């Protein structure tokens, strides 16, 4: 259908195009986070970055695991693990919607030939104590992106706020390639032979085996134990941070990022238990609240920890502004963002 | 006098919020102009699209008229010493901006004071608007708003541009850091982006049109026409009218068009309810039906663009719908693997309300309550078919555990009904009974609004009433009572539902007993320990009585005094109350009835005054104390008439009963004409008061006539 105009993008070309598009607009390209996540929003690159005053622009693909959504690879539209391309713009530029529409053009969608609507859809994650206001972006009746202005994260009011764009990559690819099953999406084309490697070739086993595990095999008792271990270690870390009080040096190197990983594990383990049918509806709310307590605790501590860095950045800014009085907010803050970025990366790799 | 234009340019406003916001903005601007003495005789109109709210006001005064004010200053005795103006006089003159010799004097009760006539110069309209409009914009009400620039500044979505003009001049205002200009924006895709507005007035509309933006009415007309035109491609078909869907798509588009799409005929095997919900709620498509209202395998999608030249949009929408229908079909099949009967056990894991336990517990309570209600109705002579209510209640909530309901929550109840229709339920259950059970489950949430229809069968009515009464009872016992606009559990709607069902099915039982029995269902439960409403009976009865009043007045159209009069004589047997209201409404125009009402008011007043003045009322009427012929005659007629009225009342022949009461009129009139009640003689007075009290008591069982508003004097 689309090939009359030009060849539709393969799955990996789609990712590459979107990544270059946002890289060209100043985003740092991160790699998928290496802990199981339910959504790109949960990666520290979003959850922690949107907190505090430091500007930030980042884009990354995040494989997102939702155990309960698995269908043993039998349903053409549903996956246990799908790919999101996540973009965070903090603060959002005024033309953020226009930028987003341009990104659609960049992946070969001629907007003149299609119907685009921004329909109200607000996002909320009770597990993360986070919510935002926004839309689902509809392309010819298909929801292709969740567009959210974050208002609160980890129970903390955000200032500045961030715009989050979450592209549903499988849906977009299936649309571009006009296939009726996700498994039929061409992931890559062999450049010489032209042979197609399909989504099913790459991921079907994943879907089947994890559906079996999540619905049938996961050991409920052990999973609960994992959950409790992660929860208690995360709690211990938060308690240890809390008693550091005014010891700046101790706070600065304190592994809140590790505490957050533990919180993410809890969230994923909860999802497995949920898919396994091990959590009654009455219990559900209580377990979600337990994870939220961790997320909120980390968010508060993180904001506190960032203030130590912010004090330094503020001083630098004051020094700069003394020399150069007409400072423009966005462009001036970019170096700060990058330095914060490299620090986070360092922290992650250490 | 210049025309005013205000356009707030915004990122896409949620469709459900646009109309209210638009009306409020128009009201606010109209009020602001009036308040600031800038009221216009011209028209004030509004325009809205997903990306803008605009107001056009014709012929606004260029400036406020000057305001002449008389202000009072210090007392002359203080301001003048020896006929010479002192410092207070000078200070006052300075404040008023005139010279001392221009000061005038006024005499008040307190003496002579200085006064001054000052002229406050009117400010130019542009200045006033620049100062005051931003606040009106910033304080518009939104059901859900956000901030994007700084905390505290809230609007529904980020404001991206403002046009504010008086004729061709820009009004220099600033909202959320956006400076007003004369540049608007056109359709996102079809226009070139910005569009210059030459001046306020019709030129604005023209400029928008050239940028592919239409006003609400134009869009609506356009969509209707386009829906008609697209449907014509299918002979004998029509699109299914849906007002709220139409409003939604009008609010989702700036330049709409319509496409006709198709889906595979095999999907028509799925229940129509499911297909229509997918199309309407998830995709915002209109359904198409044939002449017999049967669904056809087509749909209509409203686009926010001018055309679908290459058919790509239609193709895309068909793809999405196919996937959605496939999903629904998959859910339908998966759900059949566990029968509704087996799902009852699963309800133990579904919370009804955090303090009221699971849906399984609710099911058991409602079963008990509906058993009682069925019995009461049978005793009243109503046929409630055996085996239907019990089973229907048992299965009513089981669909909450199905995939289909998890996906399409609006279809709860309906899905249960559909599944019950195709499942055996119990071995050996006759098909007729099964279908009755299915219908009752299907209708259990009806009526969902005042306009919605009630459950079709008595059994469905019993289930629906029982379910709602159980919820209301639990919530009231917990103390979660609706107040003002706060009614998070929609208890008012549910109570309105109960009232409407009783009225339309003519079910004879008492609401007070229903609520008492519903409360009993919680006895000994864990939930009961959390109950903290000390006045359950009082509050729940007051709440239901209010709903009955609402129903009689606003739904049935009885005037408020008839409703008050009738309910004062008993409110909780609704069917009876309606019959009495009908009789009173029919009789009230007759002159006898009118003067009886006047007389009853008079009697009530006399008895009230007597009580206030501590005048005794005799326990019984003493015939020997009846000295006047008029009182004797009345006293003679009362027992006779009372007997007749009581007989008619027990046959529920309220019109004849009222006629009998009205026939007392000549003797009552004569009594008041000839007899003085509040005489000095204690025994005679007490006896006459007893006569009146007796009269009031005997004849207020159908209605409290003193509540009837009459034109005559009391």
PDB file of N, CA and C in Angstrom, chain A residues 44-103:
ATOM      1  N   UNK A  44      15.377   4.905  34.593  1.00  0.00           N
ATOM      2  CA  UNK A  44      15.862   6.050  35.359  1.00  0.00           C
ATOM      3  C   UNK A  44      16.033   7.294  34.485  1.00  0.00           C
ATOM      4  N   UNK A  45      16.296   7.068  33.198  1.00  0.00           N
ATOM      5  CA  UNK A  45      16.436   8.200  32.276  1.00  0.00           C
ATOM      6  C   UNK A  45      15.160   9.036  32.210  1.00  0.00           C
ATOM      7  N   UNK A  46      14.031   8.455  32.527  1.00  0.00           N
ATOM      8  CA  UNK A  46      12.800   9.243  32.606  1.00  0.00           C
ATOM      9  C   UNK A  46      12.434   9.496  34.068  1.00  0.00           C
ATOM     10  N   UNK A  47      12.276   8.412  34.811  1.00  0.00           N
ATOM     11  CA  UNK A  47      11.737   8.573  36.165  1.00  0.00           C
ATOM     12  C   UNK A  47      12.573   9.535  37.002  1.00  0.00           C
ATOM     13  N   UNK A  48      13.888   9.414  36.922  1.00  0.00           N
ATOM     14  CA  UNK A  48      14.707  10.280  37.766  1.00  0.00           C
ATOM     15  C   UNK A  48      15.016  11.609  37.085  1.00  0.00           C
ATOM     16  N   UNK A  49      15.191  11.576  35.746  1.00  0.00           N
ATOM     17  CA  UNK A  49      15.553  12.804  35.040  1.00  0.00           C
ATOM     18  C   UNK A  49      14.481  13.884  35.094  1.00  0.00           C
ATOM     19  N   UNK A  50      13.233  13.478  35.142  1.00  0.00           N
ATOM     20  CA  UNK A  50      12.184  14.512  35.127  1.00  0.00           C
ATOM     21  C   UNK A  50      12.115  15.232  36.470  1.00  0.00           C
ATOM     22  N   UNK A  51      12.747  14.682  37.488  1.00  0.00           N
ATOM     23  CA  UNK A  51      12.750  15.329  38.806  1.00  0.00           C
ATOM     24  C   UNK A  51      13.779  16.449  38.823  1.00  0.00           C
ATOM     25  N   UNK A  52      13.539  17.440  39.629  1.00  0.00           N
ATOM     26  CA  UNK A  52      14.540  18.482  39.818  1.00  0.00           C
ATOM     27  C   UNK A  52      14.585  19.476  38.671  1.00  0.00           C
ATOM     28  N   UNK A  53      15.429  20.491  38.808  1.00  0.00           N
ATOM     29  CA  UNK A  53      15.418  21.606  37.862  1.00  0.00           C
ATOM     30  C   UNK A  53      16.262  21.405  36.596  1.00  0.00           C
ATOM     31  N   UNK A  54      17.161  20.416  36.571  1.00  0.00           N
ATOM     32  CA  UNK A  54      18.090  20.339  35.436  1.00  0.00           C
ATOM     33  C   UNK A  54      17.367  19.994  34.146  1.00  0.00           C
ATOM     34  N   UNK A  55      17.602  20.782  33.089  1.00  0.00           N
ATOM     35  CA  UNK A  55      17.012  20.455  31.791  1.00  0.00           C
ATOM     36  C   UNK A  55      17.585  19.148  31.270  1.00  0.00           C
ATOM     37  N   UNK A  56      16.855  18.549  30.342  1.00  0.00           N
ATOM     38  CA  UNK A  56      17.292  17.243  29.875  1.00  0.00           C
ATOM     39  C   UNK A  56      16.602  16.918  28.560  1.00  0.00           C
ATOM     40  N   UNK A  57      17.360  16.349  27.639  1.00  0.00           N
ATOM     41  CA  UNK A  57      16.754  15.855  26.390  1.00  0.00           C
ATOM     42  C   UNK A  57      17.352  14.491  26.124  1.00  0.00           C
ATOM     43  N   UNK A  58      16.519  13.512  26.052  1.00  0.00           N
ATOM     44  CA  UNK A  58      17.028  12.160  25.899  1.00  0.00           C
ATOM     45  C   UNK A  58      16.048  11.318  25.085  1.00  0.00           C
ATOM     46  N   UNK A  59      16.568  10.363  24.342  1.00  0.00           N
ATOM     47  CA  UNK A  59      15.717   9.430  23.595  1.00  0.00           C
ATOM     48  C   UNK A  59      16.321   8.037  23.699  1.00  0.00           C
ATOM     49  N   UNK A  60      15.467   7.035  23.798  1.00  0.00           N
ATOM     50  CA  UNK A  60      15.959   5.659  23.849  1.00  0.00           C
ATOM     51  C   UNK A  60      14.839   4.682  23.544  1.00  0.00           C
ATOM     52  N   UNK A  61      15.261   3.511  23.065  1.00  0.00           N
ATOM     53  CA  UNK A  61      14.294   2.427  22.879  1.00  0.00           C
ATOM     54  C   UNK A  61      14.211   1.678  24.190  1.00  0.00           C
ATOM     55  N   UNK A  62      13.019   1.297  24.605  1.00  0.00           N
ATOM     56  CA  UNK A  62      12.914   0.502  25.823  1.00  0.00           C
ATOM     57  C   UNK A  62      12.018  -0.711  25.596  1.00  0.00           C
ATOM     58  N   UNK A  63      12.585  -1.905  25.572  1.00  0.00           N
ATOM     59  CA  UNK A  63      11.727  -3.091  25.557  1.00  0.00           C
ATOM     60  C   UNK A  63      10.930  -3.107  26.860  1.00  0.00           C
ATOM     61  N   UNK A  64       9.628  -3.240  26.758  1.00  0.00           N
ATOM     62  CA  UNK A  64       8.782  -3.109  27.944  1.00  0.00           C
ATOM     63  C   UNK A  64       8.019  -4.400  28.180  1.00  0.00           C
ATOM     64  N   UNK A  65       8.189  -4.937  29.355  1.00  0.00           N
ATOM     65  CA  UNK A  65       7.608  -6.244  29.662  1.00  0.00           C
ATOM     66  C   UNK A  65       6.306  -6.089  30.423  1.00  0.00           C
ATOM     67  N   UNK A  66       5.259  -6.696  29.894  1.00  0.00           N
ATOM     68  CA  UNK A  66       3.981  -6.713  30.618  1.00  0.00           C
ATOM     69  C   UNK A  66       3.484  -8.148  30.641  1.00  0.00           C
ATOM     70  N   UNK A  67       3.905  -8.893  31.652  1.00  0.00           N
ATOM     71  CA  UNK A  67       3.622 -10.329  31.677  1.00  0.00           C
ATOM     72  C   UNK A  67       2.159 -10.666  31.396  1.00  0.00           C
ATOM     73  N   UNK A  68       1.231  -9.906  31.930  1.00  0.00           N
ATOM     74  CA  UNK A  68      -0.187 -10.251  31.767  1.00  0.00           C
ATOM     75  C   UNK A  68      -0.659 -10.088  30.327  1.00  0.00           C
ATOM     76  N   UNK A  69       0.074  -9.294  29.523  1.00  0.00           N
ATOM     77  CA  UNK A  69      -0.350  -9.069  28.135  1.00  0.00           C
ATOM     78  C   UNK A  69       0.121 -10.169  27.193  1.00  0.00           C
ATOM     79  N   UNK A  70       0.922 -11.106  27.686  1.00  0.00           N
ATOM     80  CA  UNK A  70       1.426 -12.175  26.827  1.00  0.00           C
ATOM     81  C   UNK A  70       0.291 -13.019  26.275  1.00  0.00           C
ATOM     82  N   UNK A  71       0.454 -13.512  25.032  1.00  0.00           N
ATOM     83  CA  UNK A  71      -0.582 -14.361  24.418  1.00  0.00           C
ATOM     84  C   UNK A  71       0.062 -15.554  23.728  1.00  0.00           C
ATOM     85  N   UNK A  72       1.177 -16.040  24.251  1.00  0.00           N
ATOM     86  CA  UNK A  72       1.851 -17.212  23.703  1.00  0.00           C
ATOM     87  C   UNK A  72       2.212 -17.035  22.227  1.00  0.00           C
ATOM     88  N   UNK A  73       2.330 -15.815  21.784  1.00  0.00           N
ATOM     89  CA  UNK A  73       2.652 -15.581  20.373  1.00  0.00           C
ATOM     90  C   UNK A  73       1.508 -15.873  19.431  1.00  0.00           C
ATOM     91  N   UNK A  74       0.308 -16.068  19.983  1.00  0.00           N
ATOM     92  CA  UNK A  74      -0.830 -16.468  19.141  1.00  0.00           C
ATOM     93  C   UNK A  74      -1.705 -15.307  18.692  1.00  0.00           C
ATOM     94  N   UNK A  75      -1.685 -14.228  19.452  1.00  0.00           N
ATOM     95  CA  UNK A  75      -2.510 -13.076  19.077  1.00  0.00           C
ATOM     96  C   UNK A  75      -1.673 -12.127  18.223  1.00  0.00           C
ATOM     97  N   UNK A  76      -2.202 -11.762  17.059  1.00  0.00           N
ATOM     98  CA  UNK A  76      -1.392 -10.956  16.131  1.00  0.00           C
ATOM     99  C   UNK A  76      -1.143  -9.518  16.618  1.00  0.00           C
ATOM    100  N   UNK A  77      -1.877  -9.085  17.668  1.00  0.00           N
ATOM    101  CA  UNK A  77      -1.763  -7.686  18.082  1.00  0.00           C
ATOM    102  C   UNK A  77      -1.240  -7.496  19.492  1.00  0.00           C
ATOM    103  N   UNK A  78      -1.033  -8.589  20.223  1.00  0.00           N
ATOM    104  CA  UNK A  78      -0.662  -8.421  21.627  1.00  0.00           C
ATOM    105  C   UNK A  78       0.655  -9.112  21.936  1.00  0.00           C
ATOM    106  N   UNK A  79       1.432  -8.446  22.761  1.00  0.00           N
ATOM    107  CA  UNK A  79       2.758  -8.956  23.092  1.00  0.00           C
ATOM    108  C   UNK A  79       2.989  -8.895  24.587  1.00  0.00           C
ATOM    109  N   UNK A  80       3.818  -9.834  25.043  1.00  0.00           N
ATOM    110  CA  UNK A  80       4.289  -9.762  26.423  1.00  0.00           C
ATOM    111  C   UNK A  80       5.332  -8.644  26.525  1.00  0.00           C
ATOM    112  N   UNK A  81       6.171  -8.550  25.501  1.00  0.00           N
ATOM    113  CA  UNK A  81       7.211  -7.523  25.521  1.00  0.00           C
ATOM    114  C   UNK A  81       7.151  -6.707  24.240  1.00  0.00           C
ATOM    115  N   UNK A  82       6.895  -5.436  24.359  1.00  0.00           N
ATOM    116  CA  UNK A  82       6.898  -4.610  23.154  1.00  0.00           C
ATOM    117  C   UNK A  82       7.941  -3.510  23.294  1.00  0.00           C
ATOM    118  N   UNK A  83       8.218  -2.866  22.175  1.00  0.00           N
ATOM    119  CA  UNK A  83       9.286  -1.862  22.156  1.00  0.00           C
ATOM    120  C   UNK A  83       8.686  -0.468  22.133  1.00  0.00           C
ATOM    121  N   UNK A  84       9.168   0.337  23.036  1.00  0.00           N
ATOM    122  CA  UNK A  84       8.754   1.738  23.008  1.00  0.00           C
ATOM    123  C   UNK A  84       9.955   2.584  22.641  1.00  0.00           C
ATOM    124  N   UNK A  85       9.725   3.642  21.881  1.00  0.00           N
ATOM    125  CA  UNK A  85      10.771   4.634  21.723  1.00  0.00           C
ATOM    126  C   UNK A  85      10.327   5.841  22.535  1.00  0.00           C
ATOM    127  N   UNK A  86      11.188   6.163  23.478  1.00  0.00           N
ATOM    128  CA  UNK A  86      10.813   7.128  24.491  1.00  0.00           C
ATOM    129  C   UNK A  86      11.637   8.392  24.301  1.00  0.00           C
ATOM    130  N   UNK A  87      10.963   9.549  24.277  1.00  0.00           N
ATOM    131  CA  UNK A  87      11.674  10.830  24.164  1.00  0.00           C
ATOM    132  C   UNK A  87      11.263  11.699  25.340  1.00  0.00           C
ATOM    133  N   UNK A  88      12.254  12.269  26.022  1.00  0.00           N
ATOM    134  CA  UNK A  88      11.960  13.197  27.115  1.00  0.00           C
ATOM    135  C   UNK A  88      12.514  14.568  26.749  1.00  0.00           C
ATOM    136  N   UNK A  89      11.667  15.579  26.804  1.00  0.00           N
ATOM    137  CA  UNK A  89      12.097  16.950  26.525  1.00  0.00           C
ATOM    138  C   UNK A  89      11.757  17.793  27.743  1.00  0.00           C
ATOM    139  N   UNK A  90      12.795  18.224  28.435  1.00  0.00           N
ATOM    140  CA  UNK A  90      12.584  18.944  29.694  1.00  0.00           C
ATOM    141  C   UNK A  90      13.429  20.198  29.695  1.00  0.00           C
ATOM    142  N   UNK A  91      12.863  21.372  29.704  1.00  0.00           N
ATOM    143  CA  UNK A  91      11.424  21.634  29.581  1.00  0.00           C
ATOM    144  C   UNK A  91      10.985  21.459  28.135  1.00  0.00           C
ATOM    145  N   UNK A  92       9.683  21.228  27.877  1.00  0.00           N
ATOM    146  CA  UNK A  92       9.249  21.039  26.495  1.00  0.00           C
ATOM    147  C   UNK A  92       9.377  22.348  25.710  1.00  0.00           C
ATOM    148  N   UNK A  93       9.924  22.279  24.488  1.00  0.00           N
ATOM    149  CA  UNK A  93       9.940  23.502  23.678  1.00  0.00           C
ATOM    150  C   UNK A  93       8.517  23.875  23.277  1.00  0.00           C
ATOM    151  N   UNK A  94       8.315  25.145  22.913  1.00  0.00           N
ATOM    152  CA  UNK A  94       6.966  25.597  22.560  1.00  0.00           C
ATOM    153  C   UNK A  94       6.396  24.845  21.379  1.00  0.00           C
ATOM    154  N   UNK A  95       7.287  24.432  20.467  1.00  0.00           N
ATOM    155  CA  UNK A  95       6.793  23.776  19.250  1.00  0.00           C
ATOM    156  C   UNK A  95       6.868  22.258  19.373  1.00  0.00           C
ATOM    157  N   UNK A  96       6.705  21.748  20.599  1.00  0.00           N
ATOM    158  CA  UNK A  96       6.886  20.310  20.801  1.00  0.00           C
ATOM    159  C   UNK A  96       5.942  19.459  19.948  1.00  0.00           C
ATOM    160  N   UNK A  97       4.700  19.926  19.757  1.00  0.00           N
ATOM    161  CA  UNK A  97       3.774  19.142  18.921  1.00  0.00           C
ATOM    162  C   UNK A  97       4.226  19.136  17.465  1.00  0.00           C
ATOM    163  N   UNK A  98       4.696  20.295  17.012  1.00  0.00           N
ATOM    164  CA  UNK A  98       5.145  20.384  15.620  1.00  0.00           C
ATOM    165  C   UNK A  98       6.378  19.494  15.408  1.00  0.00           C
ATOM    166  N   UNK A  99       7.268  19.516  16.403  1.00  0.00           N
ATOM    167  CA  UNK A  99       8.446  18.644  16.317  1.00  0.00           C
ATOM    168  C   UNK A  99       8.020  17.190  16.199  1.00  0.00           C
ATOM    169  N   UNK A 100       7.039  16.837  17.007  1.00  0.00           N
ATOM    170  CA  UNK A 100       6.566  15.456  16.974  1.00  0.00           C
ATOM    171  C   UNK A 100       6.028  15.101  15.582  1.00  0.00           C
ATOM    172  N   UNK A 101       5.219  16.011  15.017  1.00  0.00           N
ATOM    173  CA  UNK A 101       4.647  15.737  13.692  1.00  0.00           C
ATOM    174  C   UNK A 101       5.761  15.614  12.646  1.00  0.00           C
ATOM    175  N   UNK A 102       6.793  16.435  12.784  1.00  0.00           N
ATOM    176  CA  UNK A 102       7.944  16.339  11.871  1.00  0.00           C
ATOM    177  C   UNK A 102       8.582  14.953  11.960  1.00  0.00           C
ATOM    178  N   UNK A 103       8.623  14.401  13.176  1.00  0.00           N
ATOM    179  CA  UNK A 103       9.243  13.080  13.332  1.00  0.00           C
ATOM    180  C   UNK A 103       8.454  12.028  12.561  1.00  0.00           C
TER     181      UNK A 103
END
